[in-house]
PDB file of C-alpha atoms in Angstrom:
ATOM      1  CA  MET A  18     -62.126 -57.431 -26.043  1.00 60.00           C
ATOM      2  CA  ASP A  19     -64.259 -56.043 -28.901  1.00 72.00           C
ATOM      3  CA  SER A  20     -65.322 -52.401 -28.878  1.00 86.00           C
ATOM      4  CA  ARG A  21     -68.862 -53.104 -27.641  1.00 85.00           C
ATOM      5  CA  SER A  22     -67.586 -55.274 -24.821  1.00 87.00           C
ATOM      6  CA  ALA A  23     -64.911 -52.706 -24.012  1.00 89.00           C
ATOM      7  CA  ARG A  24     -67.547 -49.970 -23.754  1.00 91.00           C
ATOM      8  CA  LYS A  25     -69.600 -52.089 -21.359  1.00 92.00           C
ATOM      9  CA  HIS A  26     -66.477 -52.868 -19.319  1.00 92.00           C
ATOM     10  CA  GLN A  27     -65.710 -49.148 -19.030  1.00 92.00           C
ATOM     11  CA  ALA A  28     -69.329 -48.313 -18.193  1.00 94.00           C
ATOM     12  CA  ILE A  29     -69.267 -50.879 -15.389  1.00 94.00           C
ATOM     13  CA  LEU A  30     -66.013 -49.468 -14.002  1.00 93.00           C
ATOM     14  CA  GLU A  31     -67.346 -45.919 -14.062  1.00 93.00           C
ATOM     15  CA  ALA A  32     -70.648 -46.911 -12.472  1.00 95.00           C
ATOM     16  CA  ALA A  33     -68.915 -48.991  -9.809  1.00 94.00           C
ATOM     17  CA  THR A  34     -66.571 -46.122  -8.966  1.00 93.00           C
ATOM     18  CA  THR A  35     -69.534 -43.789  -8.469  1.00 94.00           C
ATOM     19  CA  VAL A  36     -71.483 -46.249  -6.338  1.00 95.00           C
ATOM     20  CA  PHE A  37     -68.528 -47.332  -4.195  1.00 94.00           C
ATOM     21  CA  LEU A  38     -67.596 -43.714  -3.485  1.00 91.00           C
ATOM     22  CA  ASN A  39     -71.187 -42.793  -2.633  1.00 92.00           C
ATOM     23  CA  LYS A  40     -72.251 -45.882  -0.688  1.00 93.00           C
ATOM     24  CA  GLY A  41     -69.006 -47.448   0.494  1.00 93.00           C
ATOM     25  CA  TYR A  42     -67.930 -51.014  -0.164  1.00 94.00           C
ATOM     26  CA  ALA A  43     -70.377 -52.730   2.204  1.00 93.00           C
ATOM     27  CA  GLY A  44     -73.305 -50.584   1.035  1.00 95.00           C
ATOM     28  CA  THR A  45     -72.749 -51.321  -2.647  1.00 95.00           C
ATOM     29  CA  SER A  46     -74.421 -54.201  -4.462  1.00 95.00           C
ATOM     30  CA  MET A  47     -73.795 -55.577  -7.919  1.00 95.00           C
ATOM     31  CA  ASP A  48     -77.443 -54.689  -8.654  1.00 95.00           C
ATOM     32  CA  ASP A  49     -76.660 -51.027  -7.904  1.00 95.00           C
ATOM     33  CA  ILE A  50     -73.708 -51.118 -10.296  1.00 95.00           C
ATOM     34  CA  ALA A  51     -75.633 -52.892 -13.057  1.00 95.00           C
ATOM     35  CA  LYS A  52     -78.483 -50.384 -12.811  1.00 95.00           C
ATOM     36  CA  LEU A  53     -76.209 -47.345 -13.036  1.00 96.00           C
ATOM     37  CA  ALA A  54     -74.174 -48.878 -15.874  1.00 95.00           C
ATOM     38  CA  ALA A  55     -77.411 -49.732 -17.721  1.00 94.00           C
ATOM     39  CA  VAL A  56     -76.426 -53.384 -18.139  1.00 94.00           C
ATOM     40  CA  SER A  57     -77.715 -56.631 -16.695  1.00 94.00           C
ATOM     41  CA  LYS A  58     -76.262 -58.051 -13.499  1.00 93.00           C
ATOM     42  CA  GLN A  59     -75.221 -61.062 -15.571  1.00 94.00           C
ATOM     43  CA  THR A  60     -73.136 -58.730 -17.742  1.00 94.00           C
ATOM     44  CA  VAL A  61     -71.420 -57.298 -14.666  1.00 94.00           C
ATOM     45  CA  TYR A  62     -70.504 -60.821 -13.515  1.00 94.00           C
ATOM     46  CA  LYS A  63     -69.315 -61.683 -17.011  1.00 93.00           C
ATOM     47  CA  HIS A  64     -66.718 -58.906 -16.734  1.00 94.00           C
ATOM     48  CA  PHE A  65     -65.952 -59.226 -13.007  1.00 93.00           C
ATOM     49  CA  ALA A  66     -66.180 -62.444 -11.024  1.00 91.00           C
ATOM     50  CA  ASP A  67     -67.300 -60.707  -7.841  1.00 93.00           C
ATOM     51  CA  LYS A  68     -67.594 -57.369  -6.058  1.00 94.00           C
ATOM     52  CA  GLU A  69     -64.163 -57.714  -4.465  1.00 94.00           C
ATOM     53  CA  LYS A  70     -62.401 -58.082  -7.831  1.00 93.00           C
ATOM     54  CA  LEU A  71     -64.305 -55.116  -9.229  1.00 94.00           C
ATOM     55  CA  PHE A  72     -63.349 -53.008  -6.215  1.00 94.00           C
ATOM     56  CA  ALA A  73     -59.700 -54.038  -6.543  1.00 93.00           C
ATOM     57  CA  GLU A  74     -59.567 -53.106 -10.223  1.00 91.00           C
ATOM     58  CA  ILE A  75     -61.030 -49.669  -9.536  1.00 90.00           C
ATOM     59  CA  VAL A  76     -58.612 -48.974  -6.691  1.00 89.00           C
ATOM     60  CA  LEU A  77     -55.480 -50.136  -8.505  1.00 88.00           C
ATOM     61  CA  ALA A  78     -56.412 -48.413 -11.778  1.00 85.00           C
ATOM     62  CA  THR A  79     -56.035 -45.059 -10.026  1.00 83.00           C
ATOM     63  CA  THR A  80     -52.328 -45.662  -9.442  1.00 82.00           C
ATOM     64  CA  ASP A  81     -51.736 -45.170 -13.185  1.00 77.00           C
ATOM     65  CA  ARG A  82     -52.469 -41.472 -12.682  1.00 76.00           C
ATOM     66  CA  ILE A  83     -49.328 -41.226 -10.558  1.00 82.00           C
ATOM     67  CA  ASP A  84     -47.061 -41.688 -13.606  1.00 80.00           C
ATOM     68  CA  ALA A  85     -47.163 -37.996 -14.542  1.00 79.00           C
ATOM     69  CA  MET A  86     -46.286 -37.008 -10.978  1.00 82.00           C
ATOM     70  CA  VAL A  87     -43.354 -39.447 -10.917  1.00 85.00           C
ATOM     71  CA  ASP A  88     -42.021 -37.972 -14.175  1.00 85.00           C
ATOM     72  CA  LEU A  89     -42.385 -34.461 -12.799  1.00 83.00           C
ATOM     73  CA  VAL A  90     -40.503 -35.327  -9.599  1.00 87.00           C
ATOM     74  CA  ALA A  91     -37.674 -37.004 -11.497  1.00 85.00           C
ATOM     75  CA  ASP A  92     -37.170 -34.000 -13.801  1.00 85.00           C
ATOM     76  CA  ILE A  93     -36.293 -31.301 -11.227  1.00 88.00           C
ATOM     77  CA  PRO A  94     -33.187 -29.651 -12.744  1.00 87.00           C
ATOM     78  CA  ALA A  95     -29.955 -29.098 -10.825  1.00 85.00           C
ATOM     79  CA  ASP A  96     -30.009 -25.314 -10.913  1.00 87.00           C
ATOM     80  CA  ALA A  97     -29.488 -23.376  -7.678  1.00 85.00           C
ATOM     81  CA  GLU A  98     -31.110 -20.216  -9.015  1.00 90.00           C
ATOM     82  CA  THR A  99     -34.378 -21.919  -9.981  1.00 92.00           C
ATOM     83  CA  LEU A 100     -34.563 -24.686  -7.355  1.00 94.00           C
ATOM     84  CA  ASP A 101     -37.019 -22.760  -5.177  1.00 95.00           C
ATOM     85  CA  ALA A 102     -39.295 -22.076  -8.161  1.00 94.00           C
ATOM     86  CA  HIS A 103     -39.174 -25.685  -9.397  1.00 93.00           C
ATOM     87  CA  LEU A 104     -39.920 -27.111  -5.950  1.00 95.00           C
ATOM     88  CA  THR A 105     -42.767 -24.637  -5.442  1.00 95.00           C
ATOM     89  CA  ARG A 106     -44.273 -25.566  -8.820  1.00 93.00           C
ATOM     90  CA  LEU A 107     -43.959 -29.249  -7.903  1.00 92.00           C
ATOM     91  CA  ALA A 108     -45.531 -28.571  -4.508  1.00 94.00           C
ATOM     92  CA  ARG A 109     -48.493 -26.807  -6.094  1.00 94.00           C
ATOM     93  CA  GLN A 110     -49.082 -29.693  -8.506  1.00 91.00           C
ATOM     94  CA  PHE A 111     -48.836 -32.158  -5.610  1.00 89.00           C
ATOM     95  CA  LEU A 112     -51.488 -30.222  -3.747  1.00 92.00           C
ATOM     96  CA  THR A 113     -53.776 -29.894  -6.770  1.00 90.00           C
ATOM     97  CA  ALA A 114     -53.589 -33.609  -7.568  1.00 88.00           C
ATOM     98  CA  LEU A 115     -53.941 -34.964  -4.038  1.00 87.00           C
ATOM     99  CA  THR A 116     -56.728 -32.695  -2.794  1.00 88.00           C
ATOM    100  CA  GLN A 117     -59.144 -33.493  -5.628  1.00 86.00           C
ATOM    101  CA  PRO A 118     -62.490 -34.519  -4.066  1.00 86.00           C
ATOM    102  CA  GLN A 119     -62.509 -37.926  -5.777  1.00 85.00           C
ATOM    103  CA  VAL A 120     -58.943 -38.656  -4.598  1.00 85.00           C
ATOM    104  CA  ILE A 121     -59.946 -37.799  -1.022  1.00 87.00           C
ATOM    105  CA  GLN A 122     -63.081 -39.952  -1.314  1.00 89.00           C
ATOM    106  CA  LEU A 123     -61.051 -42.870  -2.643  1.00 89.00           C
ATOM    107  CA  ARG A 124     -58.456 -42.468   0.116  1.00 89.00           C
ATOM    108  CA  ARG A 125     -61.231 -42.523   2.716  1.00 90.00           C
ATOM    109  CA  LEU A 126     -62.808 -45.599   1.097  1.00 92.00           C
ATOM    110  CA  ILE A 127     -59.510 -47.513   1.053  1.00 92.00           C
ATOM    111  CA  ILE A 128     -58.763 -46.643   4.683  1.00 92.00           C
ATOM    112  CA  ALA A 129     -62.279 -47.678   5.722  1.00 92.00           C
ATOM    113  CA  ASN A 130     -61.710 -51.116   4.164  1.00 94.00           C
ATOM    114  CA  ALA A 131     -58.035 -51.568   5.106  1.00 93.00           C
ATOM    115  CA  ASP A 132     -58.809 -54.289   7.672  1.00 94.00           C
ATOM    116  CA  THR A 133     -60.982 -56.186   5.183  1.00 93.00           C
ATOM    117  CA  PHE A 134     -58.555 -55.842   2.239  1.00 94.00           C
ATOM    118  CA  PRO A 135     -55.105 -55.157   3.753  1.00 94.00           C
ATOM    119  CA  GLU A 136     -53.246 -56.343   0.647  1.00 95.00           C
ATOM    120  CA  LEU A 137     -55.249 -53.986  -1.564  1.00 93.00           C
ATOM    121  CA  GLY A 138     -54.573 -51.005   0.686  1.00 92.00           C
ATOM    122  CA  ALA A 139     -50.872 -51.834   0.771  1.00 94.00           C
ATOM    123  CA  ALA A 140     -50.741 -52.233  -3.017  1.00 93.00           C
ATOM    124  CA  TRP A 141     -52.495 -48.880  -3.559  1.00 92.00           C
ATOM    125  CA  TYR A 142     -50.008 -47.138  -1.281  1.00 92.00           C
ATOM    126  CA  GLU A 143     -46.940 -48.889  -2.714  1.00 92.00           C
ATOM    127  CA  GLN A 144     -47.882 -48.445  -6.385  1.00 90.00           C
ATOM    128  CA  GLY A 145     -49.044 -44.888  -5.860  1.00 89.00           C
ATOM    129  CA  PHE A 146     -47.844 -42.531  -3.169  1.00 89.00           C
ATOM    130  CA  GLU A 147     -44.830 -44.590  -2.118  1.00 93.00           C
ATOM    131  CA  ARG A 148     -43.610 -44.643  -5.716  1.00 93.00           C
ATOM    132  CA  VAL A 149     -43.707 -40.846  -5.765  1.00 92.00           C
ATOM    133  CA  LEU A 150     -41.854 -40.670  -2.431  1.00 94.00           C
ATOM    134  CA  THR A 151     -39.175 -43.080  -3.676  1.00 95.00           C
ATOM    135  CA  THR A 152     -38.637 -40.982  -6.811  1.00 94.00           C
ATOM    136  CA  LEU A 153     -38.606 -37.824  -4.707  1.00 95.00           C
ATOM    137  CA  ALA A 154     -35.969 -39.353  -2.403  1.00 96.00           C
ATOM    138  CA  ASP A 155     -33.829 -40.271  -5.442  1.00 95.00           C
ATOM    139  CA  THR A 156     -34.163 -36.701  -6.705  1.00 95.00           C
ATOM    140  CA  PHE A 157     -33.181 -35.240  -3.316  1.00 96.00           C
ATOM    141  CA  ARG A 158     -30.191 -37.618  -3.222  1.00 96.00           C
ATOM    142  CA  ARG A 159     -29.126 -36.351  -6.655  1.00 95.00           C
ATOM    143  CA  LEU A 160     -29.554 -32.719  -5.650  1.00 95.00           C
ATOM    144  CA  THR A 161     -27.568 -33.374  -2.465  1.00 96.00           C
ATOM    145  CA  ASP A 162     -24.746 -34.972  -4.477  1.00 96.00           C
ATOM    146  CA  GLN A 163     -24.746 -31.853  -6.664  1.00 94.00           C
ATOM    147  CA  GLY A 164     -24.495 -29.573  -3.627  1.00 95.00           C
ATOM    148  CA  LEU A 165     -27.971 -28.012  -3.886  1.00 95.00           C
ATOM    149  CA  LEU A 166     -29.537 -29.742  -0.876  1.00 96.00           C
ATOM    150  CA  LYS A 167     -28.290 -31.212   2.383  1.00 97.00           C
ATOM    151  CA  ALA A 168     -30.488 -34.279   2.671  1.00 97.00           C
ATOM    152  CA  THR A 169     -28.442 -36.849   4.579  1.00 96.00           C
ATOM    153  CA  ASP A 170     -31.551 -39.042   4.756  1.00 98.00           C
ATOM    154  CA  PRO A 171     -33.307 -38.480   1.398  1.00 97.00           C
ATOM    155  CA  VAL A 172     -36.221 -40.792   2.230  1.00 97.00           C
ATOM    156  CA  LEU A 173     -36.969 -38.858   5.416  1.00 98.00           C
ATOM    157  CA  ALA A 174     -36.596 -35.597   3.475  1.00 98.00           C
ATOM    158  CA  ALA A 175     -39.169 -36.847   0.942  1.00 96.00           C
ATOM    159  CA  HIS A 176     -41.622 -37.577   3.749  1.00 97.00           C
ATOM    160  CA  HIS A 177     -40.977 -34.168   5.283  1.00 98.00           C
ATOM    161  CA  PHE A 178     -41.604 -32.540   1.894  1.00 97.00           C
ATOM    162  CA  ALA A 179     -44.942 -34.311   1.460  1.00 95.00           C
ATOM    163  CA  GLY A 180     -45.970 -33.818   5.073  1.00 96.00           C
ATOM    164  CA  LEU A 181     -45.328 -30.082   5.037  1.00 97.00           C
ATOM    165  CA  LEU A 182     -47.602 -29.748   2.014  1.00 96.00           C
ATOM    166  CA  LEU A 183     -50.390 -32.193   2.703  1.00 94.00           C
ATOM    167  CA  TRP A 184     -50.903 -32.273   6.472  1.00 94.00           C
ATOM    168  CA  ILE A 185     -53.359 -29.351   6.584  1.00 93.00           C
ATOM    169  CA  PRO A 186     -55.492 -29.797   3.444  1.00 92.00           C
ATOM    170  CA  VAL A 187     -55.680 -33.596   3.441  1.00 90.00           C
ATOM    171  CA  ASN A 188     -56.532 -33.874   7.136  1.00 89.00           C
ATOM    172  CA  GLN A 189     -59.156 -31.158   6.822  1.00 88.00           C
ATOM    173  CA  ALA A 190     -60.682 -32.908   3.821  1.00 85.00           C
ATOM    174  CA  MET A 191     -60.562 -36.338   5.460  1.00 83.00           C
ATOM    175  CA  PHE A 192     -62.405 -35.171   8.575  1.00 83.00           C
ATOM    176  CA  HIS A 193     -64.689 -32.534   7.093  1.00 80.00           C
ATOM    177  CA  GLY A 194     -65.790 -34.623   4.126  1.00 68.00           C
ATOM    178  CA  SER A 195     -66.524 -32.002   1.523  1.00 62.00           C
ATOM    179  CA  ALA A 196     -63.861 -29.467   2.566  1.00 63.00           C
ATOM    180  CA  GLN A 197     -62.776 -27.416  -0.424  1.00 76.00           C
ATOM    181  CA  HIS A 198     -59.541 -25.463  -0.679  1.00 84.00           C
ATOM    182  CA  THR A 199     -59.243 -22.331  -2.777  1.00 91.00           C
ATOM    183  CA  ASP A 200     -56.356 -21.669  -5.150  1.00 92.00           C
ATOM    184  CA  ALA A 201     -55.132 -19.086  -2.645  1.00 95.00           C
ATOM    185  CA  ASP A 202     -55.113 -21.750   0.102  1.00 94.00           C
ATOM    186  CA  LEU A 203     -53.110 -24.165  -2.043  1.00 95.00           C
ATOM    187  CA  ASP A 204     -50.678 -21.411  -3.053  1.00 96.00           C
ATOM    188  CA  ARG A 205     -50.134 -20.581   0.618  1.00 96.00           C
ATOM    189  CA  TYR A 206     -49.535 -24.229   1.539  1.00 97.00           C
ATOM    190  CA  ALA A 207     -47.098 -24.625  -1.379  1.00 97.00           C
ATOM    191  CA  HIS A 208     -45.051 -21.500  -0.630  1.00 97.00           C
ATOM    192  CA  GLY A 209     -45.057 -22.077   3.134  1.00 97.00           C
ATOM    193  CA  GLY A 210     -44.127 -25.734   2.780  1.00 97.00           C
ATOM    194  CA  ILE A 211     -41.225 -25.080   0.417  1.00 97.00           C
ATOM    195  CA  ARG A 212     -39.944 -22.179   2.521  1.00 97.00           C
ATOM    196  CA  THR A 213     -39.858 -24.457   5.567  1.00 98.00           C
ATOM    197  CA  PHE A 214     -38.383 -27.375   3.630  1.00 98.00           C
ATOM    198  CA  LEU A 215     -35.546 -25.282   2.212  1.00 97.00           C
ATOM    199  CA  ALA A 216     -34.832 -23.742   5.633  1.00 97.00           C
ATOM    200  CA  ALA A 217     -34.101 -27.263   6.837  1.00 97.00           C
ATOM    201  CA  TYR A 218     -32.500 -28.824   3.747  1.00 97.00           C
ATOM    202  CA  ALA A 219     -30.991 -26.106   1.536  1.00 93.00           C
TER     203      ALA A 219
END
């Protein structure tokens, strides 16, 4: 793809993301996307065969952002004195990443279309959040083997970890739409979640 074509491709993706998030899948037309991207509808179809393929590319492209989180989870050191601090830092970064307004909007959009595109929803979960949970479970297994945690079921422990952190802010954001959480809120969720997690698993 030459640079001019690549720029148009990116412009279409960015425009489509904006329109899908604002209007939903059913409410979005290729005309809307072409207009916002400042290209012809023919150009949109040249890059994407149909609206479904464009939607799928946008959804699955977001899973690439999980890579940094996976690396962070895998790198928790086996040090009893700093375990609390490392888990709290991880918790805070979890909360920051997963309560971003666009992430919440995308989550809502995928859930709203899960019956129409079940394979896409499953792929987004498996390539994204589930990958983080699997890495987290591996890390908890390692820390258990090293005597720092007591996670007899590391996969369940990973779900407990995520649930303790995300239940309040994500549910509030999902149901309230534009709910915003302050840094103080996220700090409180991080510290409270890790304190509860370590009470059960340390």
